[in-house]
Coordinates of C-alpha atoms in Angstrom, one line a residue:
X1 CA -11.1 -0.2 0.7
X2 CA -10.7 2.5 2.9
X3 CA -8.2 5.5 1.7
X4 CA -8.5 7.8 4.5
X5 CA -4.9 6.5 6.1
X6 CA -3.8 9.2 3.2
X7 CA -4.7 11.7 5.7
X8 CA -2.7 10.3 8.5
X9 CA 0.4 9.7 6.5
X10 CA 0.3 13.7 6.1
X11 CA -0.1 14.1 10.0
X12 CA 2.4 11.8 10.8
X13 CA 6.1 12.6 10.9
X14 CA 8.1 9.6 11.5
X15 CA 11.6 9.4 12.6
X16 CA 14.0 8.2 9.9
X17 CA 14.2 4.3 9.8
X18 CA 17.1 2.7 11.7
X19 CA 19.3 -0.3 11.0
X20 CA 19.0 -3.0 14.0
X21 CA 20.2 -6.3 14.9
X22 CA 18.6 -8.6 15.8
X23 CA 20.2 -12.5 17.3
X24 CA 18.6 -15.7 16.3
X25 CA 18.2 -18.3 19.2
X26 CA 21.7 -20.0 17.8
X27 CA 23.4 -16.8 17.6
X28 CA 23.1 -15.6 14.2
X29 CA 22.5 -11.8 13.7
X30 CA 19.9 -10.9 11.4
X31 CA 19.6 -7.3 9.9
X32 CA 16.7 -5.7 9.7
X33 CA 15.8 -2.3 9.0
X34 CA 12.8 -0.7 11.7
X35 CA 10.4 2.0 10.5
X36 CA 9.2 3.5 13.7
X37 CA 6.2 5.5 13.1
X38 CA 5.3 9.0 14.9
X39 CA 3.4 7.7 17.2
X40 CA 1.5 4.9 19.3
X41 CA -0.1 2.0 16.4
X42 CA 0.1 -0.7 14.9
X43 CA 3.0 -3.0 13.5
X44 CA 4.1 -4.9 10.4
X45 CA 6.4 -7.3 10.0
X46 CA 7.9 -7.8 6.4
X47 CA 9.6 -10.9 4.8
X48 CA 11.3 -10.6 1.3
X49 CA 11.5 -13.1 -1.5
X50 CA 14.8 -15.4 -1.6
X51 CA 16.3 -13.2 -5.2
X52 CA 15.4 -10.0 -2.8
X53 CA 16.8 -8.6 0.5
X54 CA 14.9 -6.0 3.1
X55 CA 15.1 -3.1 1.0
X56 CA 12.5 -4.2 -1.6
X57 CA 10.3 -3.1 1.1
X58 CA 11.8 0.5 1.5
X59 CA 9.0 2.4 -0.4
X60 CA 5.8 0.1 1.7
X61 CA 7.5 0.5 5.3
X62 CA 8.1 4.9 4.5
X63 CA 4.6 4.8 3.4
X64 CA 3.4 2.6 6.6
X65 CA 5.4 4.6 9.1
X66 CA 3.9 7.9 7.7
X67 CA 0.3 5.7 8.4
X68 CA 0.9 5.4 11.7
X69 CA 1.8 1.9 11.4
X70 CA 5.7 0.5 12.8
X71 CA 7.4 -1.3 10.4
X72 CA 10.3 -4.2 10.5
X73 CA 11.8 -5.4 7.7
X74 CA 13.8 -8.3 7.9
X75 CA 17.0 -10.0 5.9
X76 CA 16.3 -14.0 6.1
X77 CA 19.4 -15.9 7.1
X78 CA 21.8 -16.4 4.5
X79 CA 20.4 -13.5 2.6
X80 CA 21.5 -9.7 2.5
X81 CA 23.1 -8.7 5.2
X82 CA 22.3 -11.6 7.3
X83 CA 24.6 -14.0 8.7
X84 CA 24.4 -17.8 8.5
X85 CA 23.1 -19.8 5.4
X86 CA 20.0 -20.0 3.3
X87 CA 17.5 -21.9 5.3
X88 CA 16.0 -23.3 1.8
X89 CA 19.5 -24.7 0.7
X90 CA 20.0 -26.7 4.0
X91 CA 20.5 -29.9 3.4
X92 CA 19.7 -30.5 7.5
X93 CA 16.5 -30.2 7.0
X94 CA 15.3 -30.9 10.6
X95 CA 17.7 -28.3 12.2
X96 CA 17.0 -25.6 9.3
X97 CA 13.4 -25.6 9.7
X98 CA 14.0 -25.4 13.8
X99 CA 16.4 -22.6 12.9
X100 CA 13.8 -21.2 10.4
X101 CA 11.1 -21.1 13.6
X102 CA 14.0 -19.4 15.5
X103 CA 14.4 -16.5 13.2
X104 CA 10.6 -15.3 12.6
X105 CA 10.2 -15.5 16.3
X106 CA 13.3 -13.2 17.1
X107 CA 12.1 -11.0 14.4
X108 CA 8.4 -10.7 15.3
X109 CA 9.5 -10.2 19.0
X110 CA 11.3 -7.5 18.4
X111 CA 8.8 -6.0 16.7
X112 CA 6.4 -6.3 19.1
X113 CA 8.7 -5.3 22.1
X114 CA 9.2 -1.8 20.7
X115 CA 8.0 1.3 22.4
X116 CA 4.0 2.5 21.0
X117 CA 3.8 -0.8 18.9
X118 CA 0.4 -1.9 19.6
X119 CA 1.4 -6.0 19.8
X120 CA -2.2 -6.7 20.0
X121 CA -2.6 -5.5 16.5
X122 CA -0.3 -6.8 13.8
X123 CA 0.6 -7.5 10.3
X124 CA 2.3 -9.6 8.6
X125 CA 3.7 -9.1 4.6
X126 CA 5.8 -11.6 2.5
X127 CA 7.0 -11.9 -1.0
X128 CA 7.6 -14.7 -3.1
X129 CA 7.7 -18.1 -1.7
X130 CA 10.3 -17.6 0.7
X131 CA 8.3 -14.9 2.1
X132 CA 4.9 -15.7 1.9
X133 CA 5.9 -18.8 3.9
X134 CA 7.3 -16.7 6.6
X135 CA 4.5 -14.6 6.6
X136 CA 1.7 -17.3 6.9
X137 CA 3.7 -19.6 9.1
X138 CA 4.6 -16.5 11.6
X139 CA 0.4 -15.4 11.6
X140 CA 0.3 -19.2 12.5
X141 CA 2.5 -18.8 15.4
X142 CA 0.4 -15.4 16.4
X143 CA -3.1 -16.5 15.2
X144 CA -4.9 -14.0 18.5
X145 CA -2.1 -11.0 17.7
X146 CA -1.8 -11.5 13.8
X147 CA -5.3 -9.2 12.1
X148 CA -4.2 -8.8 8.2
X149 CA -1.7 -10.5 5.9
X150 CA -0.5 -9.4 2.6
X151 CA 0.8 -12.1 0.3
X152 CA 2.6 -11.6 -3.0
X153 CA 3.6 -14.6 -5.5
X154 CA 4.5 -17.3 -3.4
X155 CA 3.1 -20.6 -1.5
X156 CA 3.2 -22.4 1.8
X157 CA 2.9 -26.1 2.8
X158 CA 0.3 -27.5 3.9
X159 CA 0.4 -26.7 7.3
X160 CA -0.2 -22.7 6.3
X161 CA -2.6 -24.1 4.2
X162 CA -4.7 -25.8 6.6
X163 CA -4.2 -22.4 8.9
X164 CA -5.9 -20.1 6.5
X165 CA -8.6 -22.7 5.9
X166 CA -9.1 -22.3 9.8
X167 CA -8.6 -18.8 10.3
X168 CA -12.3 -17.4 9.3
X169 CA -11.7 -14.1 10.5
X170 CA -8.2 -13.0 9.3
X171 CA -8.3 -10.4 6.2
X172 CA -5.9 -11.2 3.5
X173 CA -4.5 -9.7 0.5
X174 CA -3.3 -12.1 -2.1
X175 CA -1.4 -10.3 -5.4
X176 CA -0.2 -12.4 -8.4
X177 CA 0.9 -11.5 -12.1
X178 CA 0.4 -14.0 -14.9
X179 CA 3.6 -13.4 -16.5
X180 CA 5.2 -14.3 -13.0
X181 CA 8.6 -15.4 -13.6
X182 CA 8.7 -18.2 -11.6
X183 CA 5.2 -20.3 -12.9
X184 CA 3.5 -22.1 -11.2
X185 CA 3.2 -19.2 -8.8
X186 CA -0.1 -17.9 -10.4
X187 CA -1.6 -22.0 -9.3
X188 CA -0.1 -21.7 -6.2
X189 CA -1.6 -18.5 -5.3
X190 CA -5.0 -19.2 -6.3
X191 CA -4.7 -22.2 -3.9
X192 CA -4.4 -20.2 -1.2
X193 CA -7.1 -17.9 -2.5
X194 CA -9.7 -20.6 -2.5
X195 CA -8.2 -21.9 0.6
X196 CA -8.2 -18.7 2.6
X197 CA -11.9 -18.8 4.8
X198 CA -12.2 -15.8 5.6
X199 CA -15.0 -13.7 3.4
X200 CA -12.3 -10.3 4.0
X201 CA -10.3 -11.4 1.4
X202 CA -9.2 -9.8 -1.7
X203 CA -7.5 -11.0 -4.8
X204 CA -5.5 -8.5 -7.1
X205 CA -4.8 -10.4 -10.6
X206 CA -2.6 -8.9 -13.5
X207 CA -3.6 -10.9 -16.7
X208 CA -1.1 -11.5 -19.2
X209 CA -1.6 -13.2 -22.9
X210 CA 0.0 -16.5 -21.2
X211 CA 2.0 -17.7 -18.3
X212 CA 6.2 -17.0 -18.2
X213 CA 8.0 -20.3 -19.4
X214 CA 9.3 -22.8 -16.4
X215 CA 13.2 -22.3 -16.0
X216 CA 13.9 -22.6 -12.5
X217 CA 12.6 -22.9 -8.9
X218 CA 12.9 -19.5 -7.4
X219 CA 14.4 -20.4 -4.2
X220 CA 17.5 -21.9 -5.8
X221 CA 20.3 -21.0 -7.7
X222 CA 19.2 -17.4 -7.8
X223 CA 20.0 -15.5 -10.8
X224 CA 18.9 -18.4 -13.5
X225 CA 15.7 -16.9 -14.3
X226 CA 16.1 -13.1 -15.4
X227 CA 13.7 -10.7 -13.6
X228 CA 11.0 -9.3 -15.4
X229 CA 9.3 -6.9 -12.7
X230 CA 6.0 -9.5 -12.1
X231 CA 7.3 -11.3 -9.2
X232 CA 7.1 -10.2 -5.7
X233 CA 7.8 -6.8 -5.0
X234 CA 9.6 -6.5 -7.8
X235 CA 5.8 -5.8 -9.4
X236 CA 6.3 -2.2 -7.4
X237 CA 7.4 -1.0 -10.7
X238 CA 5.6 -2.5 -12.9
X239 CA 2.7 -1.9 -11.4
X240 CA 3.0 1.6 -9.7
X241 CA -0.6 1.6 -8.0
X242 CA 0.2 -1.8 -6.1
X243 CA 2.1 0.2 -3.7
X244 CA -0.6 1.8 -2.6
X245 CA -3.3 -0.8 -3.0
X246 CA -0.6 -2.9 -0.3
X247 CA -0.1 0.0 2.2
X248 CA -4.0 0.8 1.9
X249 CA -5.2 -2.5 2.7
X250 CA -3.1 -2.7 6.0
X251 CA -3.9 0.8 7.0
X252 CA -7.5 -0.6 6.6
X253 CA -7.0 -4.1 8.6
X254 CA -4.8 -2.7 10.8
X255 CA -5.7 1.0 11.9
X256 CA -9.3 2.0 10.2
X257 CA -11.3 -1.1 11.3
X258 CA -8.4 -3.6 12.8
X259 CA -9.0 -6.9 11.6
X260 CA -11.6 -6.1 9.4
X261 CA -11.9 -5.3 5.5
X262 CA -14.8 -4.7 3.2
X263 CA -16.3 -8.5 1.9
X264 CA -15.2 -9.0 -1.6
X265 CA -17.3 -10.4 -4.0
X266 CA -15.2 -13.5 -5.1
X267 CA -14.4 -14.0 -1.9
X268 CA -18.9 -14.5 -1.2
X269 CA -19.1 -16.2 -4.6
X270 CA -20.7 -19.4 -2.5
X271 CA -23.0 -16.9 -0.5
X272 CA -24.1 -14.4 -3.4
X273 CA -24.9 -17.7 -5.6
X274 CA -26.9 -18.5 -2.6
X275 CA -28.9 -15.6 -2.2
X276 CA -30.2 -16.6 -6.3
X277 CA -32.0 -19.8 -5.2
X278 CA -35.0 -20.1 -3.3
X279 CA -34.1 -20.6 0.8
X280 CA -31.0 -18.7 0.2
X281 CA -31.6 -15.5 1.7
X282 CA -33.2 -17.2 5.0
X283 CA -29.7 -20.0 5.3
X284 CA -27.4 -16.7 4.9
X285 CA -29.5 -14.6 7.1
X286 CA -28.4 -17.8 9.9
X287 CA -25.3 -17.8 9.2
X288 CA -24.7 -13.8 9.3
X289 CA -26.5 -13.9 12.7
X290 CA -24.0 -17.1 13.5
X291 CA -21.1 -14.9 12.7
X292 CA -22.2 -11.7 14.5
X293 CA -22.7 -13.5 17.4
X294 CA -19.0 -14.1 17.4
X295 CA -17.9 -10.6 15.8
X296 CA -20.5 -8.0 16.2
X297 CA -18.9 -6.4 12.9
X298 CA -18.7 -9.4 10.8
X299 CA -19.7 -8.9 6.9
X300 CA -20.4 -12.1 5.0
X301 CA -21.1 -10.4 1.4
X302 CA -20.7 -6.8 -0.5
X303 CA -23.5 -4.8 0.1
X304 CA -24.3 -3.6 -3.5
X305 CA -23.5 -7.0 -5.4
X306 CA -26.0 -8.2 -2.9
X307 CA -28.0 -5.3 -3.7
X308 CA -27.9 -6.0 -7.0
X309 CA -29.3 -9.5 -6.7
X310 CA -32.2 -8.1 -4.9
X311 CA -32.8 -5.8 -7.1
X312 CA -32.6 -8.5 -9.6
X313 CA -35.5 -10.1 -8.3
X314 CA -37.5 -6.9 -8.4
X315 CA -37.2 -6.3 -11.7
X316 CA -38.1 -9.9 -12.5
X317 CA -41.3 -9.4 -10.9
X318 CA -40.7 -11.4 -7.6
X319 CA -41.2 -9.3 -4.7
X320 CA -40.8 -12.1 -1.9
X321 CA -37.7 -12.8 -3.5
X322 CA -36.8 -9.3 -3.5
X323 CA -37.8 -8.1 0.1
X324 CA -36.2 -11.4 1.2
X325 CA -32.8 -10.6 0.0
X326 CA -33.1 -6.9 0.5
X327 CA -33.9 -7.3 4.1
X328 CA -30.8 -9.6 4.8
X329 CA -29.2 -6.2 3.2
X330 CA -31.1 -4.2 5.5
X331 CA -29.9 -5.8 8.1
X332 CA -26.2 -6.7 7.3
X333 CA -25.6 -2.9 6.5
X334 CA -28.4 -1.2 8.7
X335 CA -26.5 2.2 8.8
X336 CA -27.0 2.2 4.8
X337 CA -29.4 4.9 3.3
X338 CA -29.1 2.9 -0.2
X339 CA -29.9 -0.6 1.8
X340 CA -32.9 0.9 3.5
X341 CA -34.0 2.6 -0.4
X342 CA -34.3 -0.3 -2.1
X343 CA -36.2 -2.6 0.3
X344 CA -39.1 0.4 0.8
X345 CA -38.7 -0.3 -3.2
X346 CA -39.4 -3.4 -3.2
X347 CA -41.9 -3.2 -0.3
X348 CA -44.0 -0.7 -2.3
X349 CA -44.3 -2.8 -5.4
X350 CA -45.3 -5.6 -3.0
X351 CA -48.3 -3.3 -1.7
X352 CA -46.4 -3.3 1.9
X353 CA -47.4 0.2 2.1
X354 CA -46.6 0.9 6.1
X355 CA -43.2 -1.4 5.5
X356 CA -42.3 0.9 2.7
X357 CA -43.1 3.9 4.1
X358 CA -40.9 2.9 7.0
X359 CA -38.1 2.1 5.3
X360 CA -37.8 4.9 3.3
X361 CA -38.0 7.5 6.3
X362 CA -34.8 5.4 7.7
X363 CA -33.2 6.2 4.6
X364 CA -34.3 9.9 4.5
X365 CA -33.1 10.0 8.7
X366 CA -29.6 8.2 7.6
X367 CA -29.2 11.0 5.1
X368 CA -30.3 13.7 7.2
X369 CA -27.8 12.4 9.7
X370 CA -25.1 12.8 7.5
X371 CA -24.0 9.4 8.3
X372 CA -22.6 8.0 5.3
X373 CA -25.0 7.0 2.3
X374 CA -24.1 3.3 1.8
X375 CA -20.4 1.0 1.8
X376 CA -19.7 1.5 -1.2
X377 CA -20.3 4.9 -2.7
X378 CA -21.1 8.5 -0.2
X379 CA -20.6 11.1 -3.4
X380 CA -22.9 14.0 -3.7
X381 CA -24.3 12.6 -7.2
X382 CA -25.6 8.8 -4.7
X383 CA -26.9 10.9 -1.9
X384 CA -29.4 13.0 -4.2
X385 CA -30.1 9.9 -6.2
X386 CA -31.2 8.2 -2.9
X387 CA -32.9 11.2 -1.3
X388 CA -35.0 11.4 -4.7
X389 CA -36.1 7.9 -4.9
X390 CA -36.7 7.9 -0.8
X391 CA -38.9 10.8 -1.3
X392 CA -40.5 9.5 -4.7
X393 CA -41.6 6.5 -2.3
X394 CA -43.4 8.5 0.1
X395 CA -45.1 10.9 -2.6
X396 CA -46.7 7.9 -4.1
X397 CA -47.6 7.0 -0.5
X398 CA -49.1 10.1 0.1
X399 CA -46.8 10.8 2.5
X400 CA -45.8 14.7 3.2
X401 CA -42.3 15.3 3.9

């Protein structure tokens, strides 16, 4: 994940957030608290969990404003201090889900009428299940505008469902603790996991010993089931880095490479198990081409885990195996030193002597360049490691350098 929107919260000066109003189609004011940042960027929209109001995202909208990135978060009707009555405890269940619809689109339009919001770039975050439905079913309203969500310890119906199955581009954060408060949440997240397409996808998982006992549905009756900081953003305090691994991952989707995040490895499980039987490397080689032709930056698997299955190969003695998988590497992450190193390593013990020799001067000229060594590491310590090997390729190739 990419950590350099730590540098633009520090040139950033936001002005100080600002209460707002905002009227529902039949009415009903909803408050909301707006995070403006200092300048031109993107925007967030942020839903709370129904034992929660706006402010539990205080600390994530500061930190996004000082990112560069606007922030809105909302109080859902009946909740805080919105007017009207909890959508969830309706018992006109037509007209509160028409009312529902009414709210998330006065909410995301006002985010995305406000001055230097880029409303072609967007975010979406919700908490617990009141929240994470908002979040997935206002993306599904906004599927062109919408480019990350960030989801924490809730669920959505089926037709959210059946939109992140369909939505093969859209990066997504999904966060769940096992001691959860409100089980089956920990199920019901991995659902979405799993259903969720889109190889930019990223699951953060606190184990417990053993799952919270059932005593009530969250959305009801609030106040039965004590809080135990592992649900929604209550897990800010338990977990102290989660704050930053949420406001990280939409500074990434949203203002480093919009729309895009780094392919996780459970999220390629199907592709890297791929690349490990014979025909793999050639049917995901097709599809990545598939995929670029559709998004030029399009990454269908992490570049060292499939590096290390190459490398795998090698070591077992099958070079075709190893040059296959390596040069689907190659190509996938063709500004990568390291990616370019180990295929003129496996193109040496092959005897593909003018291959090799190739392959290691790219990875000498991406180094000299001082481009960045691979995706996933650019210390010092990597770019010495990959010079040495580069150049130990082209000394046993006779090769002056």
């Amino acid at each position: 994940m990419c950590t350099g929107w730590g540098a633009a919260a520090q040139a950033q000066r936001p002005p100080a957030p600002r209460r707002v109003d905002l009227q529902a189609p039949d009415g009903i004011v909803l408050k909301a608290t707006y995070f403006a940042a200092g300048a031109p960027g993107p925007g967030v929209l942020l839903f709370h969990q129904s034992n929660r109001t706006r402010g539990s995202w205080d600390d994530v909208s500061a930190r996004l404003a000082a990112a560069g990135i606007h922030a809105l978060a909302v109080d859902s009707r009946g909740h805080g201090d919105s007017g009207g009555h909890d959508n969830a405890t309706d018992p006109d269940r037509a007209g509160a889900e028409r009312r529902r619809l009414g709210d998330l689109d006065a909410a995301y339009g006002f985010l995305v009428a406000q001055r230097g919001v880029r409303r072609e770039v967007i975010g979406i975050a919700g908490a617990g299940a009141l929240g994470v439905s908002d979040a997935v079913e206002t993306a599904r309203r906004h599927p062109a505008e919408v480019k990350s969500l960030a989801l924490l310890s809730g669920e959505t119906l089926r037709p959210g469902i059946e939109f992140l199955r369909r939505a093969t581009r859209l990066p997504a954060l999904f966060v769940v603790s096992d001691a959860d408060e409100y089980p089956p949440t920990v199920e019901a997240m991995e659902l979405l996991y799993v259903s969720a397409s889109s190889p930019a996808k990223k699951l953060v998982h606190y184990p417990a010993p053993h799952e919270a006992p059932w005593l009530w549905y969250e959305p009801f009756d609030v106040g039965k089931v004590p809080a135990g900081g592992h649900h929604g953003t209550d897990m800010f305090a338990t977990h102290p880095e989660l704050l930053e691994i949420v406001v990280g991952w939409l500074a990434t989707t949203l203002v480093a490479t919009p729309g895009h995040a780094p392919a996780d490895p459970l999220a390629a499980a199907a592709i890297l198990n791929r690349l490990q039987i014979p025909g793999g490397a050639a049917e995901v080689t097709r599809q990545l081409l598939d995929a670029r032709a559709e998004d030029p930056r399009a990454q269908l698997f992490p570049e060292i885990s499939a590096g290390i299955v190459g490398f795998d190969f090698l070591r077992a003695g099958d070079t075709k195996s190893a040059i296959e998988v390596l040069e689907l590497v190659a190509l996938a992450y063709a500004q990568s030193a390291d990616a370019h190193d180990n295929l003129a390593d496996a193109c040496l013990a092959a005897g593909q002597r003018e291959r090799a020799r190739q392959e290691a001067e790219k990875a000498l000229a991406i180094l000299d360049s001082r481009a960045a060594a691979s995706s996933w590491s650019d210390t010092p310590e990597r770019r010495a490691e990959i010079r040495r090997d580069a150049e130990k390729v082209l000394r046993q190739l006779g090769v002056a350098r």
